[in-house]
PDB file of C-alpha atoms and ligand atoms in Angstrom:
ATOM      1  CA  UNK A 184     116.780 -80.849  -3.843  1.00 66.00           C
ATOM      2  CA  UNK A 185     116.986 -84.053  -5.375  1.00 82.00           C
ATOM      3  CA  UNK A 186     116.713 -85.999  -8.361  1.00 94.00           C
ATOM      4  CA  UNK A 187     113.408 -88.218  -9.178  1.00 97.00           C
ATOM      5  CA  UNK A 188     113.770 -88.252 -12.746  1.00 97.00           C
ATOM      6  CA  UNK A 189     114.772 -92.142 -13.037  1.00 96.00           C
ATOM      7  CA  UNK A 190     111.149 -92.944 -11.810  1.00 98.00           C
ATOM      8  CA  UNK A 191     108.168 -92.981 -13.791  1.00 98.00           C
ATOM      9  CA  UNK A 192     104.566 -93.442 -13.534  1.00 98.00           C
ATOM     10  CA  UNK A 193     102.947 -96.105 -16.143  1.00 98.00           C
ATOM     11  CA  UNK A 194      99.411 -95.722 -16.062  1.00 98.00           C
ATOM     12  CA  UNK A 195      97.764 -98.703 -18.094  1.00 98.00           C
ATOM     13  CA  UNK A 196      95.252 -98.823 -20.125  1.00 98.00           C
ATOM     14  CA  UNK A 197      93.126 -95.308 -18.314  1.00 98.00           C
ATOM     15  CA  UNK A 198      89.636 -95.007 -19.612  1.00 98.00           C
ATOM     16  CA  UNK A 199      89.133 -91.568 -17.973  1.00 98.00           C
ATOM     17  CA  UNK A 200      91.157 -88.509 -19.220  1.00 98.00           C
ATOM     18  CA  UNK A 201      90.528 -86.976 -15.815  1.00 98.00           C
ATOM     19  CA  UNK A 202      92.718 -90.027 -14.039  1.00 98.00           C
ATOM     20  CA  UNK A 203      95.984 -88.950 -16.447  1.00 98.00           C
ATOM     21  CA  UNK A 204      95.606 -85.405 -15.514  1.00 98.00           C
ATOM     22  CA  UNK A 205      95.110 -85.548 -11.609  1.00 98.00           C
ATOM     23  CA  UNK A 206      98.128 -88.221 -11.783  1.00 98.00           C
ATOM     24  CA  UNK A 207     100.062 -85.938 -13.393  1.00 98.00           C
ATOM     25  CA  UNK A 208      99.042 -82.842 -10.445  1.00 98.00           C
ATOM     26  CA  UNK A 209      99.848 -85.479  -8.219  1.00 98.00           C
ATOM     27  CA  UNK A 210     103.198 -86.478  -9.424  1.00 98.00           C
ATOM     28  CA  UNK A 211     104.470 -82.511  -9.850  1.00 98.00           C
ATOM     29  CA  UNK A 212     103.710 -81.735  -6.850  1.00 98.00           C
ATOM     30  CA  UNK A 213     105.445 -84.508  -5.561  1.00 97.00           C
ATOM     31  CA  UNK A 214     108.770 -84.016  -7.635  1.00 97.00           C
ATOM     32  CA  UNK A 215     107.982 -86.820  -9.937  1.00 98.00           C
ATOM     33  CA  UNK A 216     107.739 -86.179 -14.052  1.00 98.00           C
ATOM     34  CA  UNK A 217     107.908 -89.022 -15.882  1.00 98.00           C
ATOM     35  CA  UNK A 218     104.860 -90.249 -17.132  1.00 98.00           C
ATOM     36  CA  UNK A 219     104.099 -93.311 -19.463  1.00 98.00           C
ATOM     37  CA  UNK A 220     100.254 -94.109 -20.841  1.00 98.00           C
ATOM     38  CA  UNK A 221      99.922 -97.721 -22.211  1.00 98.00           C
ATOM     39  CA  UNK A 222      97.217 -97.519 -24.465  1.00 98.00           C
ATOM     40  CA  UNK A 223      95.632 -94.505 -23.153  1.00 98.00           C
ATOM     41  CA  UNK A 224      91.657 -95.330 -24.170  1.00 98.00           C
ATOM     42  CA  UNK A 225      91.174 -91.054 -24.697  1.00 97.00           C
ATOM     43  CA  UNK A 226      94.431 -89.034 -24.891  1.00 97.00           C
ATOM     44  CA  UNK A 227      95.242 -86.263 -25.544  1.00 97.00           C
ATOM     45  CA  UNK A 228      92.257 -84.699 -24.026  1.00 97.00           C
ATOM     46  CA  UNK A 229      90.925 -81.358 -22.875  1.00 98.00           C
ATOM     47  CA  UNK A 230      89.752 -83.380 -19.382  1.00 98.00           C
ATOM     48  CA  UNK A 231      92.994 -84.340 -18.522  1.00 98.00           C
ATOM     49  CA  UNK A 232      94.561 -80.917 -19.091  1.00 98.00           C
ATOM     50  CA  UNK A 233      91.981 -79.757 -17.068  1.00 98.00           C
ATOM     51  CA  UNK A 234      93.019 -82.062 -13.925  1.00 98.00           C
ATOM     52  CA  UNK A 235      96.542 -81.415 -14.088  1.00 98.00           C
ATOM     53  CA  UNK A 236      95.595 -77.514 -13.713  1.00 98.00           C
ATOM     54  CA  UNK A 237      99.627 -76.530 -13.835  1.00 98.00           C
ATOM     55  CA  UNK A 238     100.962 -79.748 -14.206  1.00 98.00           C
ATOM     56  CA  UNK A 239     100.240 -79.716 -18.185  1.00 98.00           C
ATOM     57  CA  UNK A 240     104.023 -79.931 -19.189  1.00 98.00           C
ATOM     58  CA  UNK A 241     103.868 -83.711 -17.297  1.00 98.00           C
ATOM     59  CA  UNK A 242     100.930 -84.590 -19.905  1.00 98.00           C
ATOM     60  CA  UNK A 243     102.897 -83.046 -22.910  1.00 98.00           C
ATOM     61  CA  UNK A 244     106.006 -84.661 -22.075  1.00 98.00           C
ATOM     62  CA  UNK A 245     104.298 -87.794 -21.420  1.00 98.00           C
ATOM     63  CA  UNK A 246     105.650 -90.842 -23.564  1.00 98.00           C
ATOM     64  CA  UNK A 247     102.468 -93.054 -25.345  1.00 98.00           C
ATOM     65  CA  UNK A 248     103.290 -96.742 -25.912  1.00 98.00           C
ATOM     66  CA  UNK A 249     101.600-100.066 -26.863  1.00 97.00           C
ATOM     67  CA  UNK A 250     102.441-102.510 -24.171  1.00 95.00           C
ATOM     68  CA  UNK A 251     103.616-102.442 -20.811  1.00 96.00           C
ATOM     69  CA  UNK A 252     106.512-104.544 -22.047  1.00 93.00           C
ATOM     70  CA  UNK A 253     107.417-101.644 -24.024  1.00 95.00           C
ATOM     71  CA  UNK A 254     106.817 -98.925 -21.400  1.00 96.00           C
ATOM     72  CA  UNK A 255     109.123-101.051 -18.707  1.00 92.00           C
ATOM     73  CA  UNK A 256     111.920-102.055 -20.827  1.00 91.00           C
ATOM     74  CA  UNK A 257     114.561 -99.424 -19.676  1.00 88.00           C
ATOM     75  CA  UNK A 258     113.319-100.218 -16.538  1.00 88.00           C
ATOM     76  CA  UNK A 259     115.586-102.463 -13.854  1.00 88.00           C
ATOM     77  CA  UNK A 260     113.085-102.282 -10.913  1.00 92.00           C
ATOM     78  CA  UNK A 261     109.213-102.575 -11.972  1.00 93.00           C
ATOM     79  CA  UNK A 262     106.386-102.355  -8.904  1.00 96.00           C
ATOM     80  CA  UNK A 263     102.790-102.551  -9.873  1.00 96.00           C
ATOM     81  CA  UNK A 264     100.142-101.185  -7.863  1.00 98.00           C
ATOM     82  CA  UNK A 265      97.448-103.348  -6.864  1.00 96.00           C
ATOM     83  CA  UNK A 266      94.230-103.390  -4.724  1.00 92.00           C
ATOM     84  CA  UNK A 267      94.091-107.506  -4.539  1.00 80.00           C
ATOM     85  CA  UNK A 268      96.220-110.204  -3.251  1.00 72.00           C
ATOM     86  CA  UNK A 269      96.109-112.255  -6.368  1.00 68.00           C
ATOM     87  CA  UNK A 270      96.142-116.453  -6.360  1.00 67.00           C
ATOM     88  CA  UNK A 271      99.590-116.559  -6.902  1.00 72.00           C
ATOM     89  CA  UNK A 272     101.329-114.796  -3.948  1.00 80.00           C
ATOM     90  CA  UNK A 273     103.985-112.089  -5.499  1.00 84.00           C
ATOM     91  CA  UNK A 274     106.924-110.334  -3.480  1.00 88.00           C
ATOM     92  CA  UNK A 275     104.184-107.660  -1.961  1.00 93.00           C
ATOM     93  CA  UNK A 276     105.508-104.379  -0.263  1.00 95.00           C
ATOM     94  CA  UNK A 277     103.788-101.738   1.838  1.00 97.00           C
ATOM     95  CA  UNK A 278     103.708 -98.236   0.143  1.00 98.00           C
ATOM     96  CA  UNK A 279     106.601 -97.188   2.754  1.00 98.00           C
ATOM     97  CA  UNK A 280     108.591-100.101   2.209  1.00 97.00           C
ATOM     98  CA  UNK A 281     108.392 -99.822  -1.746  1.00 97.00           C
ATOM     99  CA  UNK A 282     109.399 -96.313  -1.598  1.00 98.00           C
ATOM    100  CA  UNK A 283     112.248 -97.551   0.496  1.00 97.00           C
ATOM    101  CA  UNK A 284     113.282 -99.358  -2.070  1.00 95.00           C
ATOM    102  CA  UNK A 285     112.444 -97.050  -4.928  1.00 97.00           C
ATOM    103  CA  UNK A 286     115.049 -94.312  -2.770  1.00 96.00           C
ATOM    104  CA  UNK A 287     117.574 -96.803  -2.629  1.00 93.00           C
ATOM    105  CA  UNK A 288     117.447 -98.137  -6.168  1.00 92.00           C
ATOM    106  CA  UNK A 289     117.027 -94.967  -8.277  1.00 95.00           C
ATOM    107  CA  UNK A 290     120.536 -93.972  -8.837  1.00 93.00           C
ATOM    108  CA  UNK A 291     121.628 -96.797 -10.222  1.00 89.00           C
ATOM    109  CA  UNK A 292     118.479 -98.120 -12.434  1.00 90.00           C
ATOM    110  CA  UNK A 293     115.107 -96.880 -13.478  1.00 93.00           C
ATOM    111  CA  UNK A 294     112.166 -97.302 -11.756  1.00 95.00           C
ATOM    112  CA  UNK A 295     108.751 -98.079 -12.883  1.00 96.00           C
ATOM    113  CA  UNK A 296     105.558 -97.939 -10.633  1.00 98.00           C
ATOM    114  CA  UNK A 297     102.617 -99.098 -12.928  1.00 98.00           C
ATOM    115  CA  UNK A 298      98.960 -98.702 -12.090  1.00 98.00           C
ATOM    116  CA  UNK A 299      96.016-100.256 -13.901  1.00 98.00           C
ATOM    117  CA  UNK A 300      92.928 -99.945 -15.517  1.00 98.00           C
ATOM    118  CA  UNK A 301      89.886 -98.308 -13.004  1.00 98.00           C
ATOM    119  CA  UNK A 302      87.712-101.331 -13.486  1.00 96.00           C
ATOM    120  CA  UNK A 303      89.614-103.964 -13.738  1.00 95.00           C
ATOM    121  CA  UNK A 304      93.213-103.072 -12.269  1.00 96.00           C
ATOM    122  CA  UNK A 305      96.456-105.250 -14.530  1.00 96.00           C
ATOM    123  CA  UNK A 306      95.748-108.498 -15.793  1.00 94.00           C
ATOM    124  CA  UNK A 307      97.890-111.324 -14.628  1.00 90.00           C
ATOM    125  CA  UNK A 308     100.133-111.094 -17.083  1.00 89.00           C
ATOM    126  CA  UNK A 309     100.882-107.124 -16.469  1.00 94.00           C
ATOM    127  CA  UNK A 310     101.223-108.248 -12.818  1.00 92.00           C
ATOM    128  CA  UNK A 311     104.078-110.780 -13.279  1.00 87.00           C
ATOM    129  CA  UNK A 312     105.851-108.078 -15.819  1.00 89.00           C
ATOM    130  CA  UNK A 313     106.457-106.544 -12.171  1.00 91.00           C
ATOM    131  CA  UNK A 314     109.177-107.613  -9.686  1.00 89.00           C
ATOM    132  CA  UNK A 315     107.316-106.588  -6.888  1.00 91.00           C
ATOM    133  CA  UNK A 316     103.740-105.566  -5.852  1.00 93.00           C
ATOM    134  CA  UNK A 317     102.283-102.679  -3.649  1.00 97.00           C
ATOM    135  CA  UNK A 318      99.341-102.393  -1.905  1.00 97.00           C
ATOM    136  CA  UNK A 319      98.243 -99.805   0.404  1.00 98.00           C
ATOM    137  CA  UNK A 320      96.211-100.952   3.294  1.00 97.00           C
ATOM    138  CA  UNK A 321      93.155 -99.252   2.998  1.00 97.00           C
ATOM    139  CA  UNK A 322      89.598-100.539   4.078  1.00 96.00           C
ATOM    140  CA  UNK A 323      88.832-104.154   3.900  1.00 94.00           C
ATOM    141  CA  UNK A 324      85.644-103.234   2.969  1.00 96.00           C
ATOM    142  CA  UNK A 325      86.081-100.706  -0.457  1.00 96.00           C
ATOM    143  CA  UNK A 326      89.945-101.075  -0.559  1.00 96.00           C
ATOM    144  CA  UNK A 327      90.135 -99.748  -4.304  1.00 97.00           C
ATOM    145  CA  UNK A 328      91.332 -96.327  -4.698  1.00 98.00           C
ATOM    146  CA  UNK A 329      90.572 -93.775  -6.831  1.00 98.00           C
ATOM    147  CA  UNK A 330      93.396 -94.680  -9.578  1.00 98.00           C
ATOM    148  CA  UNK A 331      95.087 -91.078  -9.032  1.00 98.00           C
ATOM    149  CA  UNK A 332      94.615 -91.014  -5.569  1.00 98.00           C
ATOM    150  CA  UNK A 333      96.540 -94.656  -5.247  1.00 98.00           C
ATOM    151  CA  UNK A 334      99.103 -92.569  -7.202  1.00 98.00           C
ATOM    152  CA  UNK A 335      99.266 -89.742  -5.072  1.00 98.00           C
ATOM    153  CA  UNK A 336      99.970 -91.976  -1.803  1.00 98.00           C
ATOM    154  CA  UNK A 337     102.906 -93.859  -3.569  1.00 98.00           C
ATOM    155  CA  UNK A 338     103.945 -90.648  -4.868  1.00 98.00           C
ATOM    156  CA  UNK A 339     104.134 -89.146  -1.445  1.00 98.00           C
ATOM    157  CA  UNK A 340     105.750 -92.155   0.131  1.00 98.00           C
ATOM    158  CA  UNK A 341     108.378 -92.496  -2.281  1.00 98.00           C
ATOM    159  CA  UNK A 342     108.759 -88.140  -1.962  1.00 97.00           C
ATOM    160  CA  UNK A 343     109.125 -88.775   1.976  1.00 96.00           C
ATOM    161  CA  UNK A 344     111.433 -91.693   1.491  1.00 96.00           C
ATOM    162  CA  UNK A 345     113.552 -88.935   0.162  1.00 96.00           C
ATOM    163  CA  UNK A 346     113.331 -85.952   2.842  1.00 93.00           C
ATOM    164  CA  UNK A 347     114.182 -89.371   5.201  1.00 92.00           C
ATOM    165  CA  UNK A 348     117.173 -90.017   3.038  1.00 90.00           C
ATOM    166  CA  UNK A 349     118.481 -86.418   3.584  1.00 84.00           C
ATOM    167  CA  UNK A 350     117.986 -86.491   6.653  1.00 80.00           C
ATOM    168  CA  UNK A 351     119.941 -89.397   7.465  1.00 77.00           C
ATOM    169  CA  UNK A 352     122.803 -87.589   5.442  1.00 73.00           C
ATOM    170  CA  UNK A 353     122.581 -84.795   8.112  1.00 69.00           C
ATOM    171  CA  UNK A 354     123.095 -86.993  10.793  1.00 68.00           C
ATOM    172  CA  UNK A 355     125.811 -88.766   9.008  1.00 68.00           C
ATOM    173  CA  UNK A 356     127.821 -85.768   8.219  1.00 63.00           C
ATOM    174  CA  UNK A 357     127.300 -84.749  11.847  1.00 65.00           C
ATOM    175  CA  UNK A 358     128.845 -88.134  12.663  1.00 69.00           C
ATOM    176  CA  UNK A 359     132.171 -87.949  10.600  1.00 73.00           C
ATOM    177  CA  UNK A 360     132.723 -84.121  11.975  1.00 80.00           C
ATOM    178  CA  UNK A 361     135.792 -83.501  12.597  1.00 85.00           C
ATOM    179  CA  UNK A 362     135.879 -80.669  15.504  1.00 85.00           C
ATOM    180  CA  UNK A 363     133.572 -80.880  18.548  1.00 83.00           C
ATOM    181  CA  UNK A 364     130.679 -78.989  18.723  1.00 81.00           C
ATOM    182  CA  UNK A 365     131.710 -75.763  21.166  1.00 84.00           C
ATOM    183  CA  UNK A 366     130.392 -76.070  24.585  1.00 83.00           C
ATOM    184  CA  UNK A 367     127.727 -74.207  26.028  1.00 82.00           C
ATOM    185  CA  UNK A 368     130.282 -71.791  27.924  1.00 85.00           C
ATOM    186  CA  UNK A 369     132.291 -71.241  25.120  1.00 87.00           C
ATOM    187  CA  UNK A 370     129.505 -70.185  23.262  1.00 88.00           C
ATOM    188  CA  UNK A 371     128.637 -67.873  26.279  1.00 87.00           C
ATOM    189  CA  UNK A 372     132.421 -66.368  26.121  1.00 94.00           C
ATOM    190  CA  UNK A 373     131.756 -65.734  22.811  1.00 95.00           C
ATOM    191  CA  UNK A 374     128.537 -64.017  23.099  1.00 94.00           C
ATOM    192  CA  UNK A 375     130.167 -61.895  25.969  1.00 95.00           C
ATOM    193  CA  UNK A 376     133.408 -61.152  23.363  1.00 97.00           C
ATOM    194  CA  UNK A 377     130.919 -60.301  20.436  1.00 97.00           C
ATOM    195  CA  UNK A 378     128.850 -57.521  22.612  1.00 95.00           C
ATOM    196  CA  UNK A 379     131.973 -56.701  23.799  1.00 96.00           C
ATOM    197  CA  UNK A 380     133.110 -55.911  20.022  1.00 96.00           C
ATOM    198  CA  UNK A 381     130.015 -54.713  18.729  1.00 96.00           C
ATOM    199  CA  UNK A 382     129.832 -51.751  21.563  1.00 96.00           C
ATOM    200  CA  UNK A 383     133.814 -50.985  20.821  1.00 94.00           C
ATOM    201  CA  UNK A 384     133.176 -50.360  16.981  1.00 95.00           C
ATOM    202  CA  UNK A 385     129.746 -48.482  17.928  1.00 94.00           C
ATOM    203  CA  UNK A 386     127.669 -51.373  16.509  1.00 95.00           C
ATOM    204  CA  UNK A 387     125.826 -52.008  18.874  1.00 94.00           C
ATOM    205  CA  UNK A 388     124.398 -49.641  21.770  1.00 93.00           C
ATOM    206  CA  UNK A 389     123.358 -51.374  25.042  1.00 90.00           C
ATOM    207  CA  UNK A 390     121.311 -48.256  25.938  1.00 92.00           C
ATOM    208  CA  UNK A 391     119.172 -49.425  23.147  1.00 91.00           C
ATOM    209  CA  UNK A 392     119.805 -52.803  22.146  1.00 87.00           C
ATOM    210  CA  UNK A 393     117.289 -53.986  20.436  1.00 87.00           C
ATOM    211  CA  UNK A 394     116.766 -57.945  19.810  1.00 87.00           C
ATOM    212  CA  UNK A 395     120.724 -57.674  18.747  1.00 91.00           C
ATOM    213  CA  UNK A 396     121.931 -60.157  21.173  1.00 89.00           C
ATOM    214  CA  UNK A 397     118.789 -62.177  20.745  1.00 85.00           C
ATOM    215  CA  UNK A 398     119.094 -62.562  17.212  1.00 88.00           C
ATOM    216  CA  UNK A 399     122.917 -63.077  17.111  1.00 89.00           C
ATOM    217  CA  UNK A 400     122.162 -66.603  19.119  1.00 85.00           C
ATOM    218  CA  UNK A 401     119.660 -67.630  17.549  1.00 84.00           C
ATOM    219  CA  UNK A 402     122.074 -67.184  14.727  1.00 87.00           C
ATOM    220  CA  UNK A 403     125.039 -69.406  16.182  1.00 84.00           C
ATOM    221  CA  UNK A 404     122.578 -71.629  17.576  1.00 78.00           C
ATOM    222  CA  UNK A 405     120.901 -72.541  14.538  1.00 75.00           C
ATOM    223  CA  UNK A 406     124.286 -73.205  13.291  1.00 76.00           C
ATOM    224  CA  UNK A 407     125.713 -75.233  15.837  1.00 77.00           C
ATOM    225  CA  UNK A 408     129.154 -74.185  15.573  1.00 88.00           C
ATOM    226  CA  UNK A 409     132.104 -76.055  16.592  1.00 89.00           C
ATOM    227  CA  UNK A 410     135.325 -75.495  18.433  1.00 90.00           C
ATOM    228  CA  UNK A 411     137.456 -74.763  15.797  1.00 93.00           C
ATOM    229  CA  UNK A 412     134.821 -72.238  13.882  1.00 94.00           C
ATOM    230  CA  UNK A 413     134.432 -70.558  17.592  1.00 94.00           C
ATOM    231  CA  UNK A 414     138.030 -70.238  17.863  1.00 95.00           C
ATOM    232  CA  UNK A 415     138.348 -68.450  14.626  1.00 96.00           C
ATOM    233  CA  UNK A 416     135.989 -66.009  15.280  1.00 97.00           C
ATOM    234  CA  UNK A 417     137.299 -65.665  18.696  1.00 97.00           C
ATOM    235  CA  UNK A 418     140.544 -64.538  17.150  1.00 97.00           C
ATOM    236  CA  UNK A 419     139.290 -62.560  14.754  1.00 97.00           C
ATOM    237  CA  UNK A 420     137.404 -60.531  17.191  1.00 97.00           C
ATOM    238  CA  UNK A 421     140.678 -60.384  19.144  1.00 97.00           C
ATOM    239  CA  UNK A 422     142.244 -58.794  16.230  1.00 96.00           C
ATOM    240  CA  UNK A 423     139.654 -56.106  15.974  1.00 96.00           C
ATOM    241  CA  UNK A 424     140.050 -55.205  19.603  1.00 95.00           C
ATOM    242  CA  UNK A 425     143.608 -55.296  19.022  1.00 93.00           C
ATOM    243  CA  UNK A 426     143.525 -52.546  15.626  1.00 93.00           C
ATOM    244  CA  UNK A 427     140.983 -50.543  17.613  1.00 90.00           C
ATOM    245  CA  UNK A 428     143.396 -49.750  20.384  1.00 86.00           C
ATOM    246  CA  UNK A 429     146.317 -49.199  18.210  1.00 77.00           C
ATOM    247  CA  UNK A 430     143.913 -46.440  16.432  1.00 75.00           C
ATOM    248  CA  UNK A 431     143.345 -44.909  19.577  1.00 69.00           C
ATOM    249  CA  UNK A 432     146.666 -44.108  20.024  1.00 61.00           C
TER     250      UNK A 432
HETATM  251  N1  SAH B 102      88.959-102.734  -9.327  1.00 51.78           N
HETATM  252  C1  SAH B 102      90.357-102.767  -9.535  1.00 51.78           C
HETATM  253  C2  SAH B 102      91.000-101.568  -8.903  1.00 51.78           C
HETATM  254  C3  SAH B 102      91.224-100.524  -9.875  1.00 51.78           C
HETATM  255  S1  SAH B 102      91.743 -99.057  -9.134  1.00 51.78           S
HETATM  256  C4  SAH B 102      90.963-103.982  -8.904  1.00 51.78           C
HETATM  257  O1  SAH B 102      90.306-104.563  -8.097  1.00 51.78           O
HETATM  258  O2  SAH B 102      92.108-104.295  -9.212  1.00 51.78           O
HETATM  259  C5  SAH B 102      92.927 -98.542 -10.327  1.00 51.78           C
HETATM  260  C6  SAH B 102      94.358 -98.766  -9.947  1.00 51.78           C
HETATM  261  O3  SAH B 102      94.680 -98.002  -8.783  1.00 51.78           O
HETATM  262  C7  SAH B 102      94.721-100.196  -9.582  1.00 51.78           C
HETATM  263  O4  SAH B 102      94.997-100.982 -10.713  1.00 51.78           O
HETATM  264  C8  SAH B 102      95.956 -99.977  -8.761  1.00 51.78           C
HETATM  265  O5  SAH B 102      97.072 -99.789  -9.589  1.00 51.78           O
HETATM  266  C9  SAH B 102      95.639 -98.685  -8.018  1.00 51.78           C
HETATM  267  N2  SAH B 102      95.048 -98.966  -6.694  1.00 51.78           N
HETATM  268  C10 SAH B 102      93.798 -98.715  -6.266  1.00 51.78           C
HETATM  269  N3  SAH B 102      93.635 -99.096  -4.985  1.00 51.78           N
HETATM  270  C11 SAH B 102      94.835 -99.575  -4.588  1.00 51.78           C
HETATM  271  C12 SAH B 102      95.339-100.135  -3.361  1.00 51.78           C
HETATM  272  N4  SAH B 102      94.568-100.274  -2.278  1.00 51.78           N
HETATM  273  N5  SAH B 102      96.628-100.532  -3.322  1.00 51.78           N
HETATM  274  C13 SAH B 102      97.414-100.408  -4.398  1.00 51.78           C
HETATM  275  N6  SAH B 102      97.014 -99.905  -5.574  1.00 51.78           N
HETATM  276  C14 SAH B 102      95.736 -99.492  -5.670  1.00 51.78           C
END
């Protein structure tokens, strides 16, 4: 439907297998696939394969580096995940607004969204590797995620980014149409002309009709045709009436 594969996941530094696998459930089953470990501290592991249940080929695909320097280099926009404001105030986005941005940027550039270590999140100097931050507003009072549940909320924001985005493409095209949509009478005529038809040809028998009529709007309707479209079918109707009579001669 459409294409996530410029983003990755770098998880840094994980101590628990079960964190890469449940990341990597998380990010199939929100179209995501890349995934990066920095210095994974147990990997491969039977735990993590475990988590990821039938999102194993994420884990065997995944791509094992050193640094995070390393795992962002092809990378043009990096945004790290963290639970703290730190002393030095970084660009900081909501989850919505950095998969916003992720959307936006991801045709052009690769993406990185980096999460830290469980205890101790990234270290200064992983944060300013980053040229933005994210935090997701949870409770002021235990606002530290479980490290593949914080993935799974940016992963779902930056999935509903893109059902937004194609949406908006929708309503675009609808836009730049160039026909008017038919009107509700013309549609009516139509109906009236299509029964009409239907009956002629033996189609359709209004002694028994079942839920013909019935489904055949909820067909047009569901397209929402326009004038020219319900002109063409008008004639082409038109032209079967037209055959049928010169048959019955
Ligand atoms: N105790 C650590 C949190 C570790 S949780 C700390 O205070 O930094 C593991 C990782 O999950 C974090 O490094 C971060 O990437 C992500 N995470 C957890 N809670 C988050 C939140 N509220 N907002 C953004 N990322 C979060």
């Amino acid at each position: 439907m459409f294409d996530l594969s410029n983003i990755s996941v770098v998880l840094v530094n994980t101590s628990h297998p079960g964190n890469i696998g449940a990341t990597a459930r998380a990010m199939k089953n929100m179209g995501l696939s890349k995934l990066v470990l920095v210095q994974p501290e147990n990997f491969p592991s039977g735990v993590a394969v475990g988590r990821a249940v039938s999102a194993t080929d994420i884990l065997d695909a995944a791509r094992v580096v050193e640094t995070l320097q390393e795992a962002v280099a092809d990378c043009g926009l990096v945004i790290g995940a963290s639970a703290r404001s730190r002393r030095i105030p970084w660009p900081m986005l909501s989850p919505q607004a950095c998969a916003e941005k992720v959307i936006r940027e991801k045709d052009t550039i690769r993406v990185a969204l980096v999460f830290g270590r469980e205890d101790s999140g990234l270290n200064n100097e992983e944060l300013q590797l980053c040229h933005f931050h994210v935090q997701i507003p949870a409770d002021e009072n235990y606002p530290s995620l479980n490290l593949a549940a914080a993935v799974m909320v940016i992963c779902y924001e930056v999935r509903k980014a893109a059902l937004d985005r194609i949406g908006t493409a929708v309503r675009a095209e609808d836009e730049f149409w160039d026909q008017e949509k038919a009107t509700g009478e013309q549609v009516e005529h139509f109906y009236t002309h299509l029964e009409r038809v239907m009956v002629k040809i033996d189609f359709h028998d209004p002694e028994n009709p079942r839920q013909l009529m019935q489904r055949m709007r909820r067909l047009f309707s569901r397209i929402r045709i326009d004038v020219m479209e319900m002109n063409i079918l008008r004639g082409i109707l038109t032209n079967i009436e037209f055959h049928i009579k010169d048959q019955d001669k």
